[in-house]
Amino acid sequence: MSTVIVLGVQWGDEGKGKVTDFLAASADVVIRCQGGNNAGHTVVVGDACHKMHLIPAGILNPDATCVIGNGVVVDIEVLLEEMRHLQEQNIPMGKLLLSDRSHLIMPYHKKLDELQEKLKGDKKIGTTKRGIGPAYIDKVARTGIRMGDLLNAEHFKQKLIANLEEKNHLFASYGEETMNIDAIVAQYEKLIPQVAPMIVDTVSLINEAITAGKKVLFEGAQGTLLDIDHGTYPFVTSSNPTAGGVCVGAGVGPTRINRILGISKAYTTRVGSGPFPTEIFDEMGDKIREEGAEYGVTTGRPRRCGWFDGVVARYSTMVNGFTDLAITKIDVLDKLSEIKICVAYELNGETIHHFPGDLDVLAQCKPVYETMPGWLTDTSKVRSYADLPENAKKYLQRISELSEAQVSIVAVGPDREQTIVINELFK
Ligand code: GDP
Ligand code: IMO
Ligand code: MG
């Protein structure tokens, strides 16, 4: 048994795509387990820069089977466009499979996402407007359309019409334009034959691969603090981007997981609304944003930037049971003479080490910082842990202590090559 889960420690965009691609070079199966095309996972290999939203980053290994698992919500128009785009770059799609149990994001979900955000006004979540929340609402309400439904044309059409009629009532009640049922039915009749051959029972496939001793990699999307249960609710996404969510979203038991790798930036970023205790509001924040090219892959929005938060990291280890960490973007801090690191919060004059669940309490928490000396050395060409500057090693050690997990990978640049392995993940 050789299984590794890749997860975001913070609020997403930690470098999961880069690390997944790196580990996928030796994986047999790579699986996306939750979320949808709200994700934007970047993989840089030499001059090529790939931005994946739905397709697992393992697709760049032509020998790996790539799976969109049952926990994912899939916009098939986006999927087909992403496949076309990768094929134009000579990346084969032959081993891409879709779970028959995954749910579809339909045009009305995107319209609802837009509308609900508009109605929230300045209380908006800042969603990616990809229809993620509304698609998961239908899943939980047991009215969603599943990928497997596409294999029975008449059954699919009946479900689609019932859903559209219901959503049109809703749009009309908001004074919004209704959607044309015939046009959407016709649109999907064209799309179905293009995805039908990829639809299979991925749960059996994944479990059989694990039993056969294949190397299986689970690619989390989003991050722990965006988790619907454990994140900064309501400023979260609508799935569980945590270790438990991966098991549910792929259909594997927790006893079948060997390693759980948390991916964390050497600092912190967040896109969209919601609390962020270590956010930096002065020029230092702008400096990190520019140095780290911190602009969203999916929406292009500038990412909010802040210092590494040890309270968040330890909380994330607790919720996920990380066995290992990958710390990315160390190189972004190369030019700083001093680096702050949050070791606790101060709440009403007391020092606390836990991450509060109540946003009003969290809003009163002030980060307690330690200041560490920078290394003022270019790390982007370093390829072994031993060759990292001493101050960078000390910084990584402090991150490891605060996070209560060992650092097994360090990234010093976006390229696949710019990766330092301390402990091998796949045995
Ligand atoms: P993901 O959503 O977790 O896959 O992360 P994103 O792809 O949204 O954002 C991470 C960004 O940082 C991408 O532009 C990556 O190419 C880039 N990146 C990843 N690791 C490193 C690193 O170690 N150094 C630098 N400079 N960039 C990195
Ligand atoms: P990756 O996989 C960063 C954020 C959105 C918003 C909130 C809810 O690239 O790390 P949603 O569209 O999911 O309903 O939006 O979640 N969000 C992400 N932030 N990285 C992501 O994915 C994200 N996916 C969703 O910005 O605040
Ligand atoms: Mg991203």
mmCIF file of C-alpha atoms in Angstrom, residues 82-367:
data_model
loop_
_atom_site.group_PDB
_atom_site.id
_atom_site.type_symbol
_atom_site.label_atom_id
_atom_site.label_comp_id
_atom_site.label_asym_id
_atom_site.label_seq_id
_atom_site.Cartn_x
_atom_site.Cartn_y
_atom_site.Cartn_z
ATOM 1 C CA GLU A 82 -9.478 22.222 -20.326
ATOM 2 C CA MET A 83 -8.949 18.902 -22.106
ATOM 3 C CA ARG A 84 -8.793 20.668 -25.488
ATOM 4 C CA HIS A 85 -6.316 23.191 -24.148
ATOM 5 C CA LEU A 86 -3.988 20.510 -22.768
ATOM 6 C CA GLN A 87 -4.275 18.410 -25.935
ATOM 7 C CA GLU A 88 -3.169 21.420 -27.981
ATOM 8 C CA GLN A 89 0.000 21.283 -25.887
ATOM 9 C CA ASN A 90 0.416 17.601 -26.836
ATOM 10 C CA ILE A 91 -0.642 16.301 -23.440
ATOM 11 C CA PRO A 92 -2.594 13.048 -23.915
ATOM 12 C CA MET A 93 -5.977 12.621 -22.170
ATOM 13 C CA GLY A 94 -6.201 8.858 -22.719
ATOM 14 C CA LYS A 95 -6.104 7.960 -19.026
ATOM 15 C CA LEU A 96 -8.589 10.514 -17.658
ATOM 16 C CA LEU A 97 -11.646 9.029 -15.914
ATOM 17 C CA LEU A 98 -14.740 10.573 -14.323
ATOM 18 C CA SER A 99 -16.620 9.162 -11.358
ATOM 19 C CA ASP A 100 -20.179 8.126 -12.132
ATOM 20 C CA ARG A 101 -21.052 9.495 -8.672
ATOM 21 C CA SER A 102 -19.613 13.004 -9.150
ATOM 22 C CA HIS A 103 -22.164 15.814 -9.451
ATOM 23 C CA LEU A 104 -22.615 18.232 -12.350
ATOM 24 C CA ILE A 105 -22.361 21.997 -12.157
ATOM 25 C CA MET A 106 -25.127 23.197 -14.463
ATOM 26 C CA PRO A 107 -25.652 26.661 -16.020
ATOM 27 C CA TYR A 108 -28.278 27.519 -13.382
ATOM 28 C CA HIS A 109 -25.751 26.871 -10.593
ATOM 29 C CA LYS A 110 -23.439 29.537 -12.014
ATOM 30 C CA LYS A 111 -26.300 32.004 -12.358
ATOM 31 C CA LEU A 112 -27.361 31.300 -8.756
ATOM 32 C CA ASP A 113 -23.796 31.760 -7.464
ATOM 33 C CA GLU A 114 -23.666 35.220 -9.132
ATOM 34 C CA LEU A 115 -27.092 36.147 -7.845
ATOM 35 C CA GLN A 116 -26.509 35.015 -4.247
ATOM 36 C CA GLU A 117 -23.249 36.971 -4.097
ATOM 37 C CA LYS A 118 -24.985 40.069 -5.492
ATOM 38 C CA LEU A 119 -27.774 39.784 -2.909
ATOM 39 C CA LYS A 120 -25.251 39.533 -0.057
ATOM 40 C CA GLY A 121 -23.816 42.955 -0.995
ATOM 41 C CA ASP A 122 -20.863 43.869 1.214
ATOM 42 C CA LYS A 123 -21.313 40.591 3.147
ATOM 43 C CA LYS A 124 -20.448 38.587 0.040
ATOM 44 C CA ILE A 125 -18.137 35.580 0.389
ATOM 45 C CA GLY A 126 -16.114 36.537 -2.663
ATOM 46 C CA THR A 127 -16.756 33.186 -4.362
ATOM 47 C CA THR A 128 -15.173 32.265 -7.670
ATOM 48 C CA LYS A 129 -18.706 32.369 -9.197
ATOM 49 C CA ARG A 130 -18.177 28.954 -10.739
ATOM 50 C CA GLY A 131 -21.440 27.556 -9.293
ATOM 51 C CA ILE A 132 -19.671 25.464 -6.640
ATOM 52 C CA GLY A 133 -21.915 26.272 -3.649
ATOM 53 C CA PRO A 134 -25.236 25.891 -5.523
ATOM 54 C CA ALA A 135 -24.093 22.547 -7.028
ATOM 55 C CA TYR A 136 -23.221 21.165 -3.578
ATOM 56 C CA ILE A 137 -26.550 22.499 -2.234
ATOM 57 C CA ASP A 138 -28.392 20.383 -4.828
ATOM 58 C CA LYS A 139 -26.213 17.382 -3.981
ATOM 59 C CA VAL A 140 -27.125 17.620 -0.294
ATOM 60 C CA ALA A 141 -30.765 18.392 -1.146
ATOM 61 C CA ARG A 142 -30.733 15.144 -3.181
ATOM 62 C CA THR A 143 -31.851 16.865 -6.365
ATOM 63 C CA GLY A 144 -28.428 17.040 -8.024
ATOM 64 C CA ILE A 145 -27.592 15.482 -11.366
ATOM 65 C CA ARG A 146 -24.791 12.930 -11.240
ATOM 66 C CA MET A 147 -22.288 12.109 -13.962
ATOM 67 C CA GLY A 148 -23.754 8.601 -14.215
ATOM 68 C CA ASP A 149 -27.140 10.116 -15.108
ATOM 69 C CA LEU A 150 -25.634 11.228 -18.419
ATOM 70 C CA LEU A 151 -25.458 7.573 -19.472
ATOM 71 C CA ASN A 152 -29.256 7.321 -19.581
ATOM 72 C CA ALA A 153 -30.409 10.066 -21.958
ATOM 73 C CA GLU A 154 -34.114 10.014 -21.098
ATOM 74 C CA HIS A 155 -33.527 9.841 -17.344
ATOM 75 C CA PHE A 156 -31.043 12.742 -17.584
ATOM 76 C CA LYS A 157 -33.470 14.886 -19.594
ATOM 77 C CA GLN A 158 -36.270 14.354 -17.052
ATOM 78 C CA LYS A 159 -33.979 15.320 -14.160
ATOM 79 C CA LEU A 160 -32.670 18.366 -16.012
ATOM 80 C CA ILE A 161 -36.164 19.618 -16.854
ATOM 81 C CA ALA A 162 -37.351 19.140 -13.239
ATOM 82 C CA ASN A 163 -34.332 21.064 -11.941
ATOM 83 C CA LEU A 164 -34.671 23.852 -14.490
ATOM 84 C CA GLU A 165 -38.366 24.317 -13.733
ATOM 85 C CA GLU A 166 -37.594 24.635 -10.033
ATOM 86 C CA LYS A 167 -34.709 27.061 -10.618
ATOM 87 C CA ASN A 168 -36.774 29.153 -13.031
ATOM 88 C CA HIS A 169 -39.388 29.655 -10.271
ATOM 89 C CA LEU A 170 -36.572 30.905 -8.078
ATOM 90 C CA PHE A 171 -35.154 33.250 -10.743
ATOM 91 C CA ALA A 172 -38.617 34.644 -11.461
ATOM 92 C CA SER A 173 -39.201 35.296 -7.740
ATOM 93 C CA TYR A 174 -35.993 37.369 -7.680
ATOM 94 C CA GLY A 175 -37.159 39.282 -10.769
ATOM 95 C CA GLU A 176 -34.369 37.646 -12.777
ATOM 96 C CA GLU A 177 -34.620 36.317 -16.322
ATOM 97 C CA THR A 178 -35.533 32.630 -16.495
ATOM 98 C CA MET A 179 -33.434 30.101 -18.429
ATOM 99 C CA ASN A 180 -34.470 28.515 -21.725
ATOM 100 C CA ILE A 181 -35.089 24.834 -20.997
ATOM 101 C CA ASP A 182 -34.995 23.644 -24.628
ATOM 102 C CA ALA A 183 -31.690 25.420 -25.301
ATOM 103 C CA ILE A 184 -30.004 23.841 -22.272
ATOM 104 C CA VAL A 185 -31.347 20.365 -23.069
ATOM 105 C CA ALA A 186 -30.031 20.732 -26.653
ATOM 106 C CA GLN A 187 -26.664 21.989 -25.387
ATOM 107 C CA TYR A 188 -26.220 18.944 -23.127
ATOM 108 C CA GLU A 189 -27.326 16.503 -25.821
ATOM 109 C CA LYS A 190 -24.270 17.692 -27.752
ATOM 110 C CA LEU A 191 -21.881 17.532 -24.773
ATOM 111 C CA ILE A 192 -22.829 14.085 -23.409
ATOM 112 C CA PRO A 193 -21.193 11.906 -26.115
ATOM 113 C CA GLN A 194 -17.902 13.726 -25.507
ATOM 114 C CA VAL A 195 -17.699 12.741 -21.828
ATOM 115 C CA ALA A 196 -19.653 9.450 -21.742
ATOM 116 C CA PRO A 197 -16.666 7.173 -22.568
ATOM 117 C CA MET A 198 -14.768 8.485 -19.529
ATOM 118 C CA ILE A 199 -17.512 7.772 -16.960
ATOM 119 C CA VAL A 200 -16.746 4.756 -14.749
ATOM 120 C CA ASP A 201 -17.000 3.443 -11.179
ATOM 121 C CA THR A 202 -13.839 5.125 -9.944
ATOM 122 C CA VAL A 203 -14.312 3.962 -6.329
ATOM 123 C CA SER A 204 -13.648 0.324 -7.271
ATOM 124 C CA LEU A 205 -10.805 1.353 -9.565
ATOM 125 C CA ILE A 206 -9.024 3.348 -6.843
ATOM 126 C CA ASN A 207 -9.439 0.658 -4.191
ATOM 127 C CA GLU A 208 -8.236 -2.074 -6.551
ATOM 128 C CA ALA A 209 -5.162 0.033 -7.370
ATOM 129 C CA ILE A 210 -4.384 0.426 -3.656
ATOM 130 C CA THR A 211 -4.832 -3.308 -3.046
ATOM 131 C CA ALA A 212 -2.512 -4.064 -5.969
ATOM 132 C CA GLY A 213 0.205 -1.961 -4.298
ATOM 133 C CA LYS A 214 0.085 0.838 -6.899
ATOM 134 C CA LYS A 215 1.225 4.324 -5.919
ATOM 135 C CA VAL A 216 -1.895 6.416 -5.424
ATOM 136 C CA LEU A 217 -1.850 10.190 -4.972
ATOM 137 C CA PHE A 218 -4.848 12.238 -3.803
ATOM 138 C CA GLU A 219 -4.766 15.891 -4.923
ATOM 139 C CA GLY A 220 -6.662 18.131 -2.525
ATOM 140 C CA ALA A 221 -8.038 21.469 -3.710
ATOM 141 C CA GLN A 222 -8.601 24.688 -1.688
ATOM 142 C CA GLY A 223 -7.234 24.620 1.866
ATOM 143 C CA THR A 224 -8.084 23.610 5.433
ATOM 144 C CA LEU A 225 -9.228 27.111 6.458
ATOM 145 C CA LEU A 226 -11.705 27.048 3.549
ATOM 146 C CA ASP A 227 -13.264 23.802 4.828
ATOM 147 C CA ILE A 228 -17.044 23.999 5.260
ATOM 148 C CA ASP A 229 -16.753 22.501 8.794
ATOM 149 C CA HIS A 230 -13.297 23.509 9.984
ATOM 150 C CA GLY A 231 -12.656 26.753 8.110
ATOM 151 C CA THR A 232 -13.582 30.377 8.757
ATOM 152 C CA TYR A 233 -17.319 29.775 8.197
ATOM 153 C CA PRO A 234 -19.184 31.296 6.350
ATOM 154 C CA PHE A 235 -16.150 32.568 4.403
ATOM 155 C CA VAL A 236 -15.340 29.089 3.145
ATOM 156 C CA THR A 237 -16.000 26.864 0.170
ATOM 157 C CA SER A 238 -18.806 24.283 0.115
ATOM 158 C CA SER A 239 -16.748 21.090 0.456
ATOM 159 C CA ASN A 240 -14.294 19.457 2.886
ATOM 160 C CA PRO A 241 -10.763 20.103 1.574
ATOM 161 C CA THR A 242 -9.386 18.177 4.574
ATOM 162 C CA ALA A 243 -8.150 14.597 4.998
ATOM 163 C CA GLY A 244 -11.604 13.246 5.866
ATOM 164 C CA GLY A 245 -13.054 14.926 2.772
ATOM 165 C CA VAL A 246 -10.474 13.203 0.619
ATOM 166 C CA CYS A 247 -11.496 9.775 1.939
ATOM 167 C CA VAL A 248 -15.177 10.523 1.299
ATOM 168 C CA GLY A 249 -14.486 12.212 -2.036
ATOM 169 C CA ALA A 250 -12.523 9.274 -3.418
ATOM 170 C CA GLY A 251 -14.331 6.444 -1.631
ATOM 171 C CA VAL A 252 -11.390 5.067 0.352
ATOM 172 C CA GLY A 253 -11.169 4.172 4.036
ATOM 173 C CA PRO A 254 -8.840 6.168 6.325
ATOM 174 C CA THR A 255 -6.855 2.993 7.133
ATOM 175 C CA ARG A 256 -5.693 2.905 3.509
ATOM 176 C CA ILE A 257 -3.816 6.223 3.751
ATOM 177 C CA ASN A 258 -0.059 6.130 4.451
ATOM 178 C CA ARG A 259 1.031 9.772 4.346
ATOM 179 C CA ILE A 260 -0.825 13.061 4.603
ATOM 180 C CA LEU A 261 1.228 15.922 3.193
ATOM 181 C CA GLY A 262 0.186 19.472 4.100
ATOM 182 C CA ILE A 263 1.291 22.136 1.608
ATOM 183 C CA SER A 264 1.973 25.546 3.132
ATOM 184 C CA LYS A 265 3.468 28.735 1.828
ATOM 185 C CA ALA A 266 6.388 30.145 3.840
ATOM 186 C CA TYR A 267 3.974 33.043 4.439
ATOM 187 C CA THR A 268 0.167 33.238 4.052
ATOM 188 C CA THR A 269 -2.256 34.378 1.348
ATOM 189 C CA ARG A 270 -6.004 34.502 0.975
ATOM 190 C CA VAL A 271 -8.375 35.449 -1.887
ATOM 191 C CA GLY A 272 -11.941 36.525 -1.246
ATOM 192 C CA SER A 273 -13.497 37.854 1.958
ATOM 193 C CA GLY A 274 -13.078 36.652 5.542
ATOM 194 C CA PRO A 275 -10.757 36.867 8.527
ATOM 195 C CA PHE A 276 -6.993 36.644 8.143
ATOM 196 C CA PRO A 277 -5.194 37.406 11.443
ATOM 197 C CA THR A 278 -1.658 37.834 10.052
ATOM 198 C CA GLU A 279 -2.651 39.937 7.022
ATOM 199 C CA ILE A 280 -0.159 42.724 6.252
ATOM 200 C CA PHE A 281 -1.691 46.041 5.222
ATOM 201 C CA ASP A 282 1.446 48.113 4.524
ATOM 202 C CA GLU A 283 4.050 48.060 1.713
ATOM 203 C CA MET A 284 5.433 44.771 3.012
ATOM 204 C CA GLY A 285 2.186 43.103 1.890
ATOM 205 C CA ASP A 286 2.575 44.652 -1.578
ATOM 206 C CA LYS A 287 6.207 43.561 -1.693
ATOM 207 C CA ILE A 288 5.322 39.929 -0.949
ATOM 208 C CA ARG A 289 2.460 40.066 -3.475
ATOM 209 C CA GLU A 290 4.769 41.302 -6.240
ATOM 210 C CA GLU A 291 7.719 39.034 -5.331
ATOM 211 C CA GLY A 292 5.404 36.004 -5.059
ATOM 212 C CA ALA A 293 3.224 36.941 -8.095
ATOM 213 C CA GLU A 294 0.221 36.562 -5.821
ATOM 214 C CA TYR A 295 -2.686 36.893 -8.236
ATOM 215 C CA GLY A 296 -5.455 34.262 -8.399
ATOM 216 C CA VAL A 297 -5.155 31.565 -11.075
ATOM 217 C CA THR A 298 -8.933 31.203 -11.435
ATOM 218 C CA THR A 299 -10.173 34.787 -11.098
ATOM 219 C CA GLY A 300 -7.024 36.941 -11.455
ATOM 220 C CA ARG A 301 -7.832 38.728 -8.186
ATOM 221 C CA PRO A 302 -4.871 40.051 -6.154
ATOM 222 C CA ARG A 303 -4.281 37.765 -3.167
ATOM 223 C CA ARG A 304 -4.203 39.252 0.331
ATOM 224 C CA CYS A 305 -0.744 38.599 1.844
ATOM 225 C CA GLY A 306 0.445 38.055 5.413
ATOM 226 C CA TRP A 307 3.024 36.380 7.646
ATOM 227 C CA PHE A 308 3.190 32.667 8.383
ATOM 228 C CA ASP A 309 0.605 31.811 11.025
ATOM 229 C CA GLY A 310 1.724 29.032 13.384
ATOM 230 C CA VAL A 311 -1.704 28.888 15.058
ATOM 231 C CA VAL A 312 -3.344 28.140 11.709
ATOM 232 C CA ALA A 313 -0.651 25.585 10.834
ATOM 233 C CA ARG A 314 -0.964 23.664 14.120
ATOM 234 C CA TYR A 315 -4.761 23.704 13.841
ATOM 235 C CA SER A 316 -4.449 22.373 10.316
ATOM 236 C CA THR A 317 -2.166 19.539 11.483
ATOM 237 C CA MET A 318 -4.708 18.669 14.163
ATOM 238 C CA VAL A 319 -7.651 18.557 11.752
ATOM 239 C CA ASN A 320 -5.816 16.611 9.040
ATOM 240 C CA GLY A 321 -3.246 14.524 10.916
ATOM 241 C CA PHE A 322 -0.363 15.670 8.716
ATOM 242 C CA THR A 323 2.562 13.258 8.681
ATOM 243 C CA ASP A 324 4.624 15.663 6.536
ATOM 244 C CA LEU A 325 4.725 19.225 5.283
ATOM 245 C CA ALA A 326 5.855 20.794 2.014
ATOM 246 C CA ILE A 327 6.883 24.432 2.498
ATOM 247 C CA THR A 328 6.692 26.407 -0.748
ATOM 248 C CA LYS A 329 7.860 29.854 -1.869
ATOM 249 C CA ILE A 330 10.830 30.125 0.473
ATOM 250 C CA ASP A 331 12.531 32.037 -2.390
ATOM 251 C CA VAL A 332 9.897 34.792 -2.172
ATOM 252 C CA LEU A 333 11.360 35.776 1.220
ATOM 253 C CA ASP A 334 14.980 35.839 -0.061
ATOM 254 C CA LYS A 335 15.223 39.657 -0.036
ATOM 255 C CA LEU A 336 13.790 40.286 3.453
ATOM 256 C CA SER A 337 16.221 41.161 6.230
ATOM 257 C CA GLU A 338 13.667 40.207 8.898
ATOM 258 C CA ILE A 339 10.729 37.845 8.781
ATOM 259 C CA LYS A 340 7.849 37.738 11.233
ATOM 260 C CA ILE A 341 6.236 34.498 12.275
ATOM 261 C CA CYS A 342 3.042 34.258 14.326
ATOM 262 C CA VAL A 343 3.477 31.888 17.280
ATOM 263 C CA ALA A 344 0.211 32.510 19.204
ATOM 264 C CA TYR A 345 -2.725 34.926 19.431
ATOM 265 C CA GLU A 346 -3.453 37.443 22.130
ATOM 266 C CA LEU A 347 -7.101 37.479 23.170
ATOM 267 C CA ASN A 348 -8.295 39.915 25.869
ATOM 268 C CA GLY A 349 -4.822 40.091 27.403
ATOM 269 C CA GLU A 350 -4.308 36.306 27.377
ATOM 270 C CA THR A 351 -2.078 34.253 25.088
ATOM 271 C CA ILE A 352 -3.950 31.488 23.266
ATOM 272 C CA HIS A 353 -2.649 28.758 20.976
ATOM 273 C CA HIS A 354 -5.896 27.408 19.518
ATOM 274 C CA PHE A 355 -7.758 28.674 16.454
ATOM 275 C CA PRO A 356 -11.190 30.015 17.538
ATOM 276 C CA GLY A 357 -14.272 28.742 15.703
ATOM 277 C CA ASP A 358 -16.241 31.939 16.311
ATOM 278 C CA LEU A 359 -15.400 34.698 13.826
ATOM 279 C CA ASP A 360 -16.211 37.464 16.314
ATOM 280 C CA VAL A 361 -13.682 35.974 18.743
ATOM 281 C CA LEU A 362 -11.170 35.492 15.925
ATOM 282 C CA ALA A 363 -11.602 39.157 14.967
ATOM 283 C CA GLN A 364 -10.418 40.140 18.463
ATOM 284 C CA CYS A 365 -7.297 37.958 18.256
ATOM 285 C CA LYS A 366 -4.010 39.767 17.684
ATOM 286 C CA PRO A 367 -1.067 37.802 16.356
#
